[in-house]
């Protein structure tokens, strides 16, 4: 069992170029599944036995995980990891719908949801370099507050990357945004394995045939990922930019600084995030304060 899960982790690292976080999480899921099946079936599980895994087995596994406190998005990601492991091991891949999330009041995507979404999109890509590309684009939206058109409009002139990034937004207005190490690493991981040469005047992010990446490709990938993860319809690429702004505001960023980071022409465009943050705080208050009801 341990040899198989270690081989799975090595496959994710070597062939799929997944992040350390994803490898650790997916290997842990594979180990949990194997341990569960041993108890569920009443004996050791050999690799060839994975061909017998049924939808009922997976439902029982997820039910146990949900009983341990797993939320909908995490349960959907657990199911995605299970499918990846079974496919790698040559086992059965029974069809099973992931958990659904009830629609509610629009609110920012949480940091965990943002990262889970980006990594799930990357993991579902047809090729490793496409997965690395999608991860880099989505981390730019959440980690640097870029519009999707701004991310896909970047050229090779931004290389080599430093601690900041020059972005041209609406009305050809240029701004400077900080580049987090995680975002920089994701971009460079993509650049290293991109099959197309990246010159200064060519698009940084390429489509499957080598042309500039179309924003619609990322939107479709995000739509599919949020369905797999059970995330609400509000979870769009632009929602990642909104979350970047809301989370910065919640951590003490002032509106003027936020205006510059987002590339808003007027302060009034930025003030919307004050209302979003206040609504979130009010929701927390109503659910947590003993006298709020």
PDB file of C-alpha atoms in Angstrom:
ATOM      1  CA  UNK A   1       0.000   0.000   0.000  1.00  0.00           C
ATOM      2  CA  UNK A   2       2.765   2.416   0.966  1.00  0.00           C
ATOM      3  CA  UNK A   3       4.729   1.663  -2.210  1.00  0.00           C
ATOM      4  CA  UNK A   4       1.674   2.471  -4.335  1.00  0.00           C
ATOM      5  CA  UNK A   5       0.901   5.770  -2.609  1.00  0.00           C
ATOM      6  CA  UNK A   6       4.570   6.785  -2.753  1.00  0.00           C
ATOM      7  CA  UNK A   7       4.619   5.984  -6.471  1.00  0.00           C
ATOM      8  CA  UNK A   8       1.489   8.128  -6.872  1.00  0.00           C
ATOM      9  CA  UNK A   9       3.196  11.036  -5.113  1.00  0.00           C
ATOM     10  CA  UNK A  10       6.266  10.615  -7.322  1.00  0.00           C
ATOM     11  CA  UNK A  11       4.025  10.606 -10.418  1.00  0.00           C
ATOM     12  CA  UNK A  12       2.413  13.882  -9.324  1.00  0.00           C
ATOM     13  CA  UNK A  13       5.828  15.421  -8.712  1.00  0.00           C
ATOM     14  CA  UNK A  14       7.670  14.148 -11.788  1.00  0.00           C
ATOM     15  CA  UNK A  15       5.015  13.781 -14.485  1.00  0.00           C
ATOM     16  CA  UNK A  16       2.316  16.238 -13.429  1.00  0.00           C
ATOM     17  CA  UNK A  17       4.594  18.864 -11.819  1.00  0.00           C
ATOM     18  CA  UNK A  18       2.128  19.492  -8.994  1.00  0.00           C
ATOM     19  CA  UNK A  19       2.816  21.758  -6.055  1.00  0.00           C
ATOM     20  CA  UNK A  20       4.212  20.380  -2.809  1.00  0.00           C
ATOM     21  CA  UNK A  21       0.858  21.197  -1.153  1.00  0.00           C
ATOM     22  CA  UNK A  22      -1.110  19.218  -3.755  1.00  0.00           C
ATOM     23  CA  UNK A  23       1.261  16.238  -3.640  1.00  0.00           C
ATOM     24  CA  UNK A  24       1.054  16.060   0.142  1.00  0.00           C
ATOM     25  CA  UNK A  25      -2.750  16.371   0.134  1.00  0.00           C
ATOM     26  CA  UNK A  26      -3.303  13.826  -2.655  1.00  0.00           C
ATOM     27  CA  UNK A  27      -0.909  11.290  -1.153  1.00  0.00           C
ATOM     28  CA  UNK A  28      -2.691  11.620   2.196  1.00  0.00           C
ATOM     29  CA  UNK A  29      -6.034  11.033   0.455  1.00  0.00           C
ATOM     30  CA  UNK A  30      -4.676   7.917  -1.273  1.00  0.00           C
ATOM     31  CA  UNK A  31      -3.443   6.561   2.061  1.00  0.00           C
ATOM     32  CA  UNK A  32      -6.802   7.289   3.701  1.00  0.00           C
ATOM     33  CA  UNK A  33      -8.652   5.520   0.893  1.00  0.00           C
ATOM     34  CA  UNK A  34      -6.471   2.417   1.092  1.00  0.00           C
ATOM     35  CA  UNK A  35      -6.836   2.308   4.866  1.00  0.00           C
ATOM     36  CA  UNK A  36     -10.601   2.709   4.577  1.00  0.00           C
ATOM     37  CA  UNK A  37     -10.915  -0.065   1.986  1.00  0.00           C
ATOM     38  CA  UNK A  38      -8.951  -2.458   4.191  1.00  0.00           C
ATOM     39  CA  UNK A  39     -11.472  -1.982   6.967  1.00  0.00           C
ATOM     40  CA  UNK A  40     -14.456  -1.771   4.601  1.00  0.00           C
ATOM     41  CA  UNK A  41     -13.555  -4.973   2.766  1.00  0.00           C
ATOM     42  CA  UNK A  42     -12.099  -6.739   5.796  1.00  0.00           C
ATOM     43  CA  UNK A  43      -8.617  -7.477   4.481  1.00  0.00           C
ATOM     44  CA  UNK A  44      -5.484  -6.202   2.717  1.00  0.00           C
ATOM     45  CA  UNK A  45      -6.022  -4.285  -0.523  1.00  0.00           C
ATOM     46  CA  UNK A  46      -3.776  -5.274  -3.427  1.00  0.00           C
ATOM     47  CA  UNK A  47      -3.322  -2.999  -6.454  1.00  0.00           C
ATOM     48  CA  UNK A  48      -5.410  -5.313  -8.645  1.00  0.00           C
ATOM     49  CA  UNK A  49      -8.184  -5.124  -6.055  1.00  0.00           C
ATOM     50  CA  UNK A  50      -8.663  -1.439  -6.845  1.00  0.00           C
ATOM     51  CA  UNK A  51     -10.407  -2.518 -10.050  1.00  0.00           C
ATOM     52  CA  UNK A  52     -13.302  -3.633  -7.828  1.00  0.00           C
ATOM     53  CA  UNK A  53     -13.914  -0.227  -6.222  1.00  0.00           C
ATOM     54  CA  UNK A  54     -17.562   0.741  -6.726  1.00  0.00           C
ATOM     55  CA  UNK A  55     -19.591   3.918  -6.415  1.00  0.00           C
ATOM     56  CA  UNK A  56     -21.000   2.536  -3.162  1.00  0.00           C
ATOM     57  CA  UNK A  57     -17.465   2.141  -1.790  1.00  0.00           C
ATOM     58  CA  UNK A  58     -16.627   5.739  -2.635  1.00  0.00           C
ATOM     59  CA  UNK A  59     -19.890   7.006  -1.138  1.00  0.00           C
ATOM     60  CA  UNK A  60     -19.072   5.150   2.075  1.00  0.00           C
ATOM     61  CA  UNK A  61     -15.556   6.618   2.100  1.00  0.00           C
ATOM     62  CA  UNK A  62     -16.857  10.155   1.601  1.00  0.00           C
ATOM     63  CA  UNK A  63     -19.548   9.626   4.233  1.00  0.00           C
ATOM     64  CA  UNK A  64     -16.840   8.699   6.722  1.00  0.00           C
ATOM     65  CA  UNK A  65     -14.818  11.781   5.767  1.00  0.00           C
ATOM     66  CA  UNK A  66     -17.870  14.008   6.060  1.00  0.00           C
ATOM     67  CA  UNK A  67     -18.462  12.538   9.492  1.00  0.00           C
ATOM     68  CA  UNK A  68     -14.971  13.725  10.400  1.00  0.00           C
ATOM     69  CA  UNK A  69     -16.029  17.300   9.641  1.00  0.00           C
ATOM     70  CA  UNK A  70     -15.072  17.680   5.983  1.00  0.00           C
ATOM     71  CA  UNK A  71     -16.909  20.539   4.237  1.00  0.00           C
ATOM     72  CA  UNK A  72     -18.441  20.392   0.747  1.00  0.00           C
ATOM     73  CA  UNK A  73     -15.526  21.962  -1.129  1.00  0.00           C
ATOM     74  CA  UNK A  74     -12.988  19.795   0.699  1.00  0.00           C
ATOM     75  CA  UNK A  75     -15.088  16.662   0.132  1.00  0.00           C
ATOM     76  CA  UNK A  76     -15.254  17.414  -3.596  1.00  0.00           C
ATOM     77  CA  UNK A  77     -11.487  17.894  -3.684  1.00  0.00           C
ATOM     78  CA  UNK A  78     -11.058  14.605  -1.783  1.00  0.00           C
ATOM     79  CA  UNK A  79     -13.134  12.882  -4.458  1.00  0.00           C
ATOM     80  CA  UNK A  80     -10.986  14.467  -7.180  1.00  0.00           C
ATOM     81  CA  UNK A  81      -7.843  13.134  -5.478  1.00  0.00           C
ATOM     82  CA  UNK A  82      -9.400   9.662  -5.191  1.00  0.00           C
ATOM     83  CA  UNK A  83     -10.224   9.616  -8.895  1.00  0.00           C
ATOM     84  CA  UNK A  84      -6.674  10.657  -9.751  1.00  0.00           C
ATOM     85  CA  UNK A  85      -5.208   7.947  -7.558  1.00  0.00           C
ATOM     86  CA  UNK A  86      -7.477   5.208  -8.923  1.00  0.00           C
ATOM     87  CA  UNK A  87      -6.702   6.241 -12.504  1.00  0.00           C
ATOM     88  CA  UNK A  88      -2.955   6.155 -11.767  1.00  0.00           C
ATOM     89  CA  UNK A  89      -3.213   2.735 -10.103  1.00  0.00           C
ATOM     90  CA  UNK A  90      -5.201   1.277 -12.991  1.00  0.00           C
ATOM     91  CA  UNK A  91      -8.234   0.815 -10.803  1.00  0.00           C
ATOM     92  CA  UNK A  92     -11.909   1.414 -11.413  1.00  0.00           C
ATOM     93  CA  UNK A  93     -13.123   5.003 -11.769  1.00  0.00           C
ATOM     94  CA  UNK A  94     -16.833   4.759 -10.979  1.00  0.00           C
ATOM     95  CA  UNK A  95     -18.995   7.785 -11.713  1.00  0.00           C
ATOM     96  CA  UNK A  96     -20.014   9.668  -8.604  1.00  0.00           C
ATOM     97  CA  UNK A  97     -21.338  13.209  -8.314  1.00  0.00           C
ATOM     98  CA  UNK A  98     -19.590  15.505  -5.887  1.00  0.00           C
ATOM     99  CA  UNK A  99     -21.420  17.318  -3.091  1.00  0.00           C
ATOM    100  CA  UNK A 100     -23.454  20.416  -3.924  1.00  0.00           C
ATOM    101  CA  UNK A 101     -23.309  23.731  -2.165  1.00  0.00           C
ATOM    102  CA  UNK A 102     -26.483  25.673  -1.497  1.00  0.00           C
ATOM    103  CA  UNK A 103     -26.680  29.041  -3.188  1.00  0.00           C
ATOM    104  CA  UNK A 104     -26.334  31.941  -0.791  1.00  0.00           C
ATOM    105  CA  UNK A 105     -25.539  35.600  -0.573  1.00  0.00           C
ATOM    106  CA  UNK A 106     -22.529  36.471  -2.774  1.00  0.00           C
ATOM    107  CA  UNK A 107     -19.387  36.812  -0.696  1.00  0.00           C
ATOM    108  CA  UNK A 108     -15.651  36.749  -1.400  1.00  0.00           C
ATOM    109  CA  UNK A 109     -13.931  33.483  -2.265  1.00  0.00           C
ATOM    110  CA  UNK A 110     -11.983  32.329   0.785  1.00  0.00           C
ATOM    111  CA  UNK A 111      -8.187  31.921   0.528  1.00  0.00           C
ATOM    112  CA  UNK A 112      -8.545  28.127   0.764  1.00  0.00           C
ATOM    113  CA  UNK A 113     -11.193  28.103  -1.964  1.00  0.00           C
ATOM    114  CA  UNK A 114      -9.043  30.308  -4.208  1.00  0.00           C
ATOM    115  CA  UNK A 115      -6.015  28.013  -3.911  1.00  0.00           C
ATOM    116  CA  UNK A 116      -8.118  24.836  -4.200  1.00  0.00           C
ATOM    117  CA  UNK A 117      -9.776  26.207  -7.330  1.00  0.00           C
ATOM    118  CA  UNK A 118      -6.463  27.131  -8.970  1.00  0.00           C
ATOM    119  CA  UNK A 119      -4.879  23.768  -8.171  1.00  0.00           C
ATOM    120  CA  UNK A 120      -7.932  21.794  -9.302  1.00  0.00           C
ATOM    121  CA  UNK A 121      -7.942  23.616 -12.642  1.00  0.00           C
ATOM    122  CA  UNK A 122      -4.241  22.812 -13.026  1.00  0.00           C
ATOM    123  CA  UNK A 123      -4.717  19.156 -12.115  1.00  0.00           C
ATOM    124  CA  UNK A 124      -7.485  18.693 -14.703  1.00  0.00           C
ATOM    125  CA  UNK A 125      -5.433  20.138 -17.577  1.00  0.00           C
ATOM    126  CA  UNK A 126      -4.724  17.977 -20.616  1.00  0.00           C
ATOM    127  CA  UNK A 127      -0.943  18.510 -20.372  1.00  0.00           C
ATOM    128  CA  UNK A 128       1.425  19.478 -17.542  1.00  0.00           C
ATOM    129  CA  UNK A 129       2.462  22.748 -19.201  1.00  0.00           C
ATOM    130  CA  UNK A 130      -1.186  23.769 -19.624  1.00  0.00           C
ATOM    131  CA  UNK A 131      -1.808  23.003 -15.964  1.00  0.00           C
ATOM    132  CA  UNK A 132       1.189  25.120 -14.984  1.00  0.00           C
ATOM    133  CA  UNK A 133      -0.104  27.927 -17.213  1.00  0.00           C
ATOM    134  CA  UNK A 134      -3.599  27.895 -15.715  1.00  0.00           C
ATOM    135  CA  UNK A 135      -2.230  27.811 -12.169  1.00  0.00           C
ATOM    136  CA  UNK A 136      -0.016  30.830 -12.889  1.00  0.00           C
ATOM    137  CA  UNK A 137      -2.869  32.825 -14.442  1.00  0.00           C
ATOM    138  CA  UNK A 138      -5.290  32.158 -11.582  1.00  0.00           C
ATOM    139  CA  UNK A 139      -2.686  32.954  -8.939  1.00  0.00           C
ATOM    140  CA  UNK A 140      -2.082  36.271 -10.697  1.00  0.00           C
ATOM    141  CA  UNK A 141      -5.785  37.092 -10.345  1.00  0.00           C
ATOM    142  CA  UNK A 142      -5.941  36.231  -6.656  1.00  0.00           C
ATOM    143  CA  UNK A 143      -2.373  37.038  -5.621  1.00  0.00           C
ATOM    144  CA  UNK A 144      -1.926  40.286  -7.559  1.00  0.00           C
ATOM    145  CA  UNK A 145      -5.490  41.430  -8.238  1.00  0.00           C
ATOM    146  CA  UNK A 146      -5.185  41.364 -12.031  1.00  0.00           C
ATOM    147  CA  UNK A 147      -8.151  41.337 -14.370  1.00  0.00           C
ATOM    148  CA  UNK A 148      -8.176  38.203 -16.512  1.00  0.00           C
ATOM    149  CA  UNK A 149      -7.595  40.318 -19.624  1.00  0.00           C
ATOM    150  CA  UNK A 150      -4.554  41.897 -17.938  1.00  0.00           C
ATOM    151  CA  UNK A 151      -3.074  38.490 -17.076  1.00  0.00           C
ATOM    152  CA  UNK A 152      -3.595  37.048 -20.551  1.00  0.00           C
ATOM    153  CA  UNK A 153      -2.300  40.313 -22.059  1.00  0.00           C
ATOM    154  CA  UNK A 154       1.127  40.015 -20.431  1.00  0.00           C
ATOM    155  CA  UNK A 155       4.059  39.553 -22.788  1.00  0.00           C
ATOM    156  CA  UNK A 156       7.526  38.104 -22.475  1.00  0.00           C
ATOM    157  CA  UNK A 157       8.745  41.627 -21.692  1.00  0.00           C
ATOM    158  CA  UNK A 158       7.879  40.999 -18.008  1.00  0.00           C
ATOM    159  CA  UNK A 159      10.709  38.459 -17.827  1.00  0.00           C
ATOM    160  CA  UNK A 160      12.869  38.073 -15.858  1.00  0.00           C
ATOM    161  CA  UNK A 161      10.460  38.501 -12.965  1.00  0.00           C
ATOM    162  CA  UNK A 162      11.269  40.611  -9.931  1.00  0.00           C
ATOM    163  CA  UNK A 163       9.380  41.568  -6.810  1.00  0.00           C
ATOM    164  CA  UNK A 164       6.909  43.702  -8.785  1.00  0.00           C
ATOM    165  CA  UNK A 165       5.072  43.486 -12.083  1.00  0.00           C
ATOM    166  CA  UNK A 166       4.163  46.276 -14.505  1.00  0.00           C
ATOM    167  CA  UNK A 167       0.577  45.824 -15.699  1.00  0.00           C
ATOM    168  CA  UNK A 168      -1.281  47.701 -18.423  1.00  0.00           C
ATOM    169  CA  UNK A 169      -4.979  47.916 -17.621  1.00  0.00           C
ATOM    170  CA  UNK A 170      -8.001  49.800 -18.894  1.00  0.00           C
ATOM    171  CA  UNK A 171      -7.396  52.972 -20.884  1.00  0.00           C
ATOM    172  CA  UNK A 172      -3.775  51.800 -21.308  1.00  0.00           C
ATOM    173  CA  UNK A 173      -3.081  52.864 -17.727  1.00  0.00           C
ATOM    174  CA  UNK A 174       0.052  51.215 -16.322  1.00  0.00           C
ATOM    175  CA  UNK A 175       0.425  50.292 -12.672  1.00  0.00           C
ATOM    176  CA  UNK A 176       2.937  48.408 -10.563  1.00  0.00           C
ATOM    177  CA  UNK A 177       1.739  45.482  -8.434  1.00  0.00           C
ATOM    178  CA  UNK A 178       3.704  43.398  -5.912  1.00  0.00           C
ATOM    179  CA  UNK A 179       4.495  39.845  -6.990  1.00  0.00           C
ATOM    180  CA  UNK A 180       4.266  37.288  -4.197  1.00  0.00           C
ATOM    181  CA  UNK A 181       6.973  34.568  -4.236  1.00  0.00           C
ATOM    182  CA  UNK A 182       4.306  31.883  -4.769  1.00  0.00           C
ATOM    183  CA  UNK A 183       2.945  33.710  -7.809  1.00  0.00           C
ATOM    184  CA  UNK A 184       6.427  34.338  -9.206  1.00  0.00           C
ATOM    185  CA  UNK A 185       7.349  30.663  -8.741  1.00  0.00           C
ATOM    186  CA  UNK A 186       4.160  29.551 -10.508  1.00  0.00           C
ATOM    187  CA  UNK A 187       4.878  31.781 -13.511  1.00  0.00           C
ATOM    188  CA  UNK A 188       8.474  30.584 -13.760  1.00  0.00           C
ATOM    189  CA  UNK A 189       7.390  26.934 -13.456  1.00  0.00           C
ATOM    190  CA  UNK A 190       5.142  27.534 -16.481  1.00  0.00           C
ATOM    191  CA  UNK A 191       7.845  29.359 -18.446  1.00  0.00           C
ATOM    192  CA  UNK A 192      10.303  26.507 -17.899  1.00  0.00           C
ATOM    193  CA  UNK A 193       8.044  23.879 -19.479  1.00  0.00           C
ATOM    194  CA  UNK A 194       6.098  25.960 -22.014  1.00  0.00           C
ATOM    195  CA  UNK A 195       6.709  24.330 -25.423  1.00  0.00           C
ATOM    196  CA  UNK A 196       6.583  27.675 -27.222  1.00  0.00           C
ATOM    197  CA  UNK A 197       9.458  30.203 -27.284  1.00  0.00           C
ATOM    198  CA  UNK A 198       8.540  33.365 -25.358  1.00  0.00           C
ATOM    199  CA  UNK A 199       9.964  36.530 -26.869  1.00  0.00           C
ATOM    200  CA  UNK A 200       9.610  40.041 -25.460  1.00  0.00           C
ATOM    201  CA  UNK A 201       6.838  41.034 -27.868  1.00  0.00           C
ATOM    202  CA  UNK A 202       4.930  37.722 -27.784  1.00  0.00           C
ATOM    203  CA  UNK A 203       2.198  36.651 -25.369  1.00  0.00           C
ATOM    204  CA  UNK A 204       3.495  35.215 -22.117  1.00  0.00           C
ATOM    205  CA  UNK A 205       0.591  32.787 -21.747  1.00  0.00           C
ATOM    206  CA  UNK A 206      -0.057  30.624 -24.792  1.00  0.00           C
ATOM    207  CA  UNK A 207      -2.987  28.597 -26.010  1.00  0.00           C
ATOM    208  CA  UNK A 208      -2.675  24.908 -26.871  1.00  0.00           C
ATOM    209  CA  UNK A 209      -1.680  25.746 -30.473  1.00  0.00           C
ATOM    210  CA  UNK A 210       0.806  28.453 -29.529  1.00  0.00           C
ATOM    211  CA  UNK A 211      -1.314  31.566 -30.014  1.00  0.00           C
ATOM    212  CA  UNK A 212      -2.191  34.032 -27.236  1.00  0.00           C
ATOM    213  CA  UNK A 213      -4.275  32.465 -24.466  1.00  0.00           C
ATOM    214  CA  UNK A 214      -7.954  33.479 -24.709  1.00  0.00           C
ATOM    215  CA  UNK A 215      -9.641  34.489 -21.422  1.00  0.00           C
ATOM    216  CA  UNK A 216     -12.587  32.239 -22.336  1.00  0.00           C
ATOM    217  CA  UNK A 217     -10.326  29.176 -21.938  1.00  0.00           C
ATOM    218  CA  UNK A 218      -9.647  30.088 -18.307  1.00  0.00           C
ATOM    219  CA  UNK A 219     -13.319  30.892 -17.657  1.00  0.00           C
ATOM    220  CA  UNK A 220     -14.387  27.464 -18.936  1.00  0.00           C
ATOM    221  CA  UNK A 221     -11.729  25.706 -16.879  1.00  0.00           C
ATOM    222  CA  UNK A 222     -12.852  27.550 -13.738  1.00  0.00           C
ATOM    223  CA  UNK A 223     -16.495  26.720 -14.438  1.00  0.00           C
ATOM    224  CA  UNK A 224     -15.663  23.009 -14.654  1.00  0.00           C
ATOM    225  CA  UNK A 225     -13.514  23.135 -11.508  1.00  0.00           C
ATOM    226  CA  UNK A 226     -16.139  24.869  -9.376  1.00  0.00           C
ATOM    227  CA  UNK A 227     -18.606  22.126 -10.380  1.00  0.00           C
ATOM    228  CA  UNK A 228     -16.149  19.425  -9.307  1.00  0.00           C
ATOM    229  CA  UNK A 229     -15.416  21.212  -6.023  1.00  0.00           C
ATOM    230  CA  UNK A 230     -19.034  22.074  -5.298  1.00  0.00           C
ATOM    231  CA  UNK A 231     -18.306  25.810  -5.233  1.00  0.00           C
ATOM    232  CA  UNK A 232     -21.086  28.321  -5.981  1.00  0.00           C
ATOM    233  CA  UNK A 233     -21.592  30.018  -9.348  1.00  0.00           C
ATOM    234  CA  UNK A 234     -20.116  33.261  -7.990  1.00  0.00           C
ATOM    235  CA  UNK A 235     -16.699  31.552  -8.096  1.00  0.00           C
ATOM    236  CA  UNK A 236     -15.435  33.050 -11.353  1.00  0.00           C
ATOM    237  CA  UNK A 237     -12.001  34.322 -12.421  1.00  0.00           C
ATOM    238  CA  UNK A 238     -13.131  37.884 -11.675  1.00  0.00           C
ATOM    239  CA  UNK A 239     -14.242  36.775  -8.202  1.00  0.00           C
ATOM    240  CA  UNK A 240     -10.585  36.035  -7.443  1.00  0.00           C
ATOM    241  CA  UNK A 241      -9.738  39.695  -8.118  1.00  0.00           C
ATOM    242  CA  UNK A 242     -12.613  40.792  -5.881  1.00  0.00           C
ATOM    243  CA  UNK A 243     -11.333  38.471  -3.165  1.00  0.00           C
ATOM    244  CA  UNK A 244      -7.818  39.896  -3.480  1.00  0.00           C
ATOM    245  CA  UNK A 245      -9.252  43.358  -2.817  1.00  0.00           C
ATOM    246  CA  UNK A 246     -11.570  42.323   0.002  1.00  0.00           C
ATOM    247  CA  UNK A 247      -8.918  40.323   1.837  1.00  0.00           C
ATOM    248  CA  UNK A 248      -6.418  43.194   1.595  1.00  0.00           C
ATOM    249  CA  UNK A 249      -9.011  45.623   2.915  1.00  0.00           C
ATOM    250  CA  UNK A 250      -9.832  43.259   5.751  1.00  0.00           C
ATOM    251  CA  UNK A 251      -6.149  43.176   6.695  1.00  0.00           C
ATOM    252  CA  UNK A 252      -5.871  46.949   6.957  1.00  0.00           C
ATOM    253  CA  UNK A 253      -5.072  48.188   3.428  1.00  0.00           C
ATOM    254  CA  UNK A 254      -6.353  51.743   2.875  1.00  0.00           C
ATOM    255  CA  UNK A 255      -8.603  52.614  -0.045  1.00  0.00           C
ATOM    256  CA  UNK A 256      -6.039  54.781  -1.835  1.00  0.00           C
ATOM    257  CA  UNK A 257      -3.465  51.995  -1.857  1.00  0.00           C
ATOM    258  CA  UNK A 258      -6.124  49.528  -2.969  1.00  0.00           C
ATOM    259  CA  UNK A 259      -7.181  51.895  -5.752  1.00  0.00           C
ATOM    260  CA  UNK A 260      -3.631  51.891  -7.113  1.00  0.00           C
ATOM    261  CA  UNK A 261      -3.236  48.121  -6.852  1.00  0.00           C
ATOM    262  CA  UNK A 262      -6.505  47.478  -8.688  1.00  0.00           C
ATOM    263  CA  UNK A 263      -5.964  50.143 -11.330  1.00  0.00           C
ATOM    264  CA  UNK A 264      -9.249  51.903 -10.652  1.00  0.00           C
ATOM    265  CA  UNK A 265      -9.585  55.322 -12.262  1.00  0.00           C
ATOM    266  CA  UNK A 266     -11.538  56.742  -9.336  1.00  0.00           C
ATOM    267  CA  UNK A 267     -11.755  56.090  -5.639  1.00  0.00           C
ATOM    268  CA  UNK A 268     -15.504  55.505  -5.934  1.00  0.00           C
ATOM    269  CA  UNK A 269     -14.784  52.339  -7.932  1.00  0.00           C
ATOM    270  CA  UNK A 270     -12.727  51.019  -5.029  1.00  0.00           C
ATOM    271  CA  UNK A 271     -15.215  51.949  -2.315  1.00  0.00           C
ATOM    272  CA  UNK A 272     -17.439  49.043  -3.342  1.00  0.00           C
ATOM    273  CA  UNK A 273     -15.080  46.788  -1.397  1.00  0.00           C
ATOM    274  CA  UNK A 274     -15.831  48.667   1.802  1.00  0.00           C
ATOM    275  CA  UNK A 275     -19.449  47.578   1.460  1.00  0.00           C
ATOM    276  CA  UNK A 276     -18.440  44.008   0.621  1.00  0.00           C
ATOM    277  CA  UNK A 277     -16.194  43.808   3.668  1.00  0.00           C
ATOM    278  CA  UNK A 278     -18.844  45.362   5.938  1.00  0.00           C
ATOM    279  CA  UNK A 279     -21.413  42.850   4.693  1.00  0.00           C
ATOM    280  CA  UNK A 280     -19.028  39.988   5.437  1.00  0.00           C
ATOM    281  CA  UNK A 281     -18.340  41.300   8.941  1.00  0.00           C
ATOM    282  CA  UNK A 282     -22.068  41.717   9.576  1.00  0.00           C
ATOM    283  CA  UNK A 283     -22.654  38.135   8.466  1.00  0.00           C
ATOM    284  CA  UNK A 284     -19.943  36.897  10.839  1.00  0.00           C
ATOM    285  CA  UNK A 285     -21.471  38.988  13.642  1.00  0.00           C
ATOM    286  CA  UNK A 286     -24.972  37.640  13.079  1.00  0.00           C
ATOM    287  CA  UNK A 287     -23.764  34.050  13.120  1.00  0.00           C
ATOM    288  CA  UNK A 288     -21.355  34.361  16.032  1.00  0.00           C
ATOM    289  CA  UNK A 289     -22.704  36.955  18.480  1.00  0.00           C
ATOM    290  CA  UNK A 290     -25.032  35.478  21.144  1.00  0.00           C
ATOM    291  CA  UNK A 291     -27.338  38.511  21.039  1.00  0.00           C
ATOM    292  CA  UNK A 292     -27.439  38.932  17.270  1.00  0.00           C
ATOM    293  CA  UNK A 293     -30.546  36.832  16.742  1.00  0.00           C
TER     294      UNK A 293
END
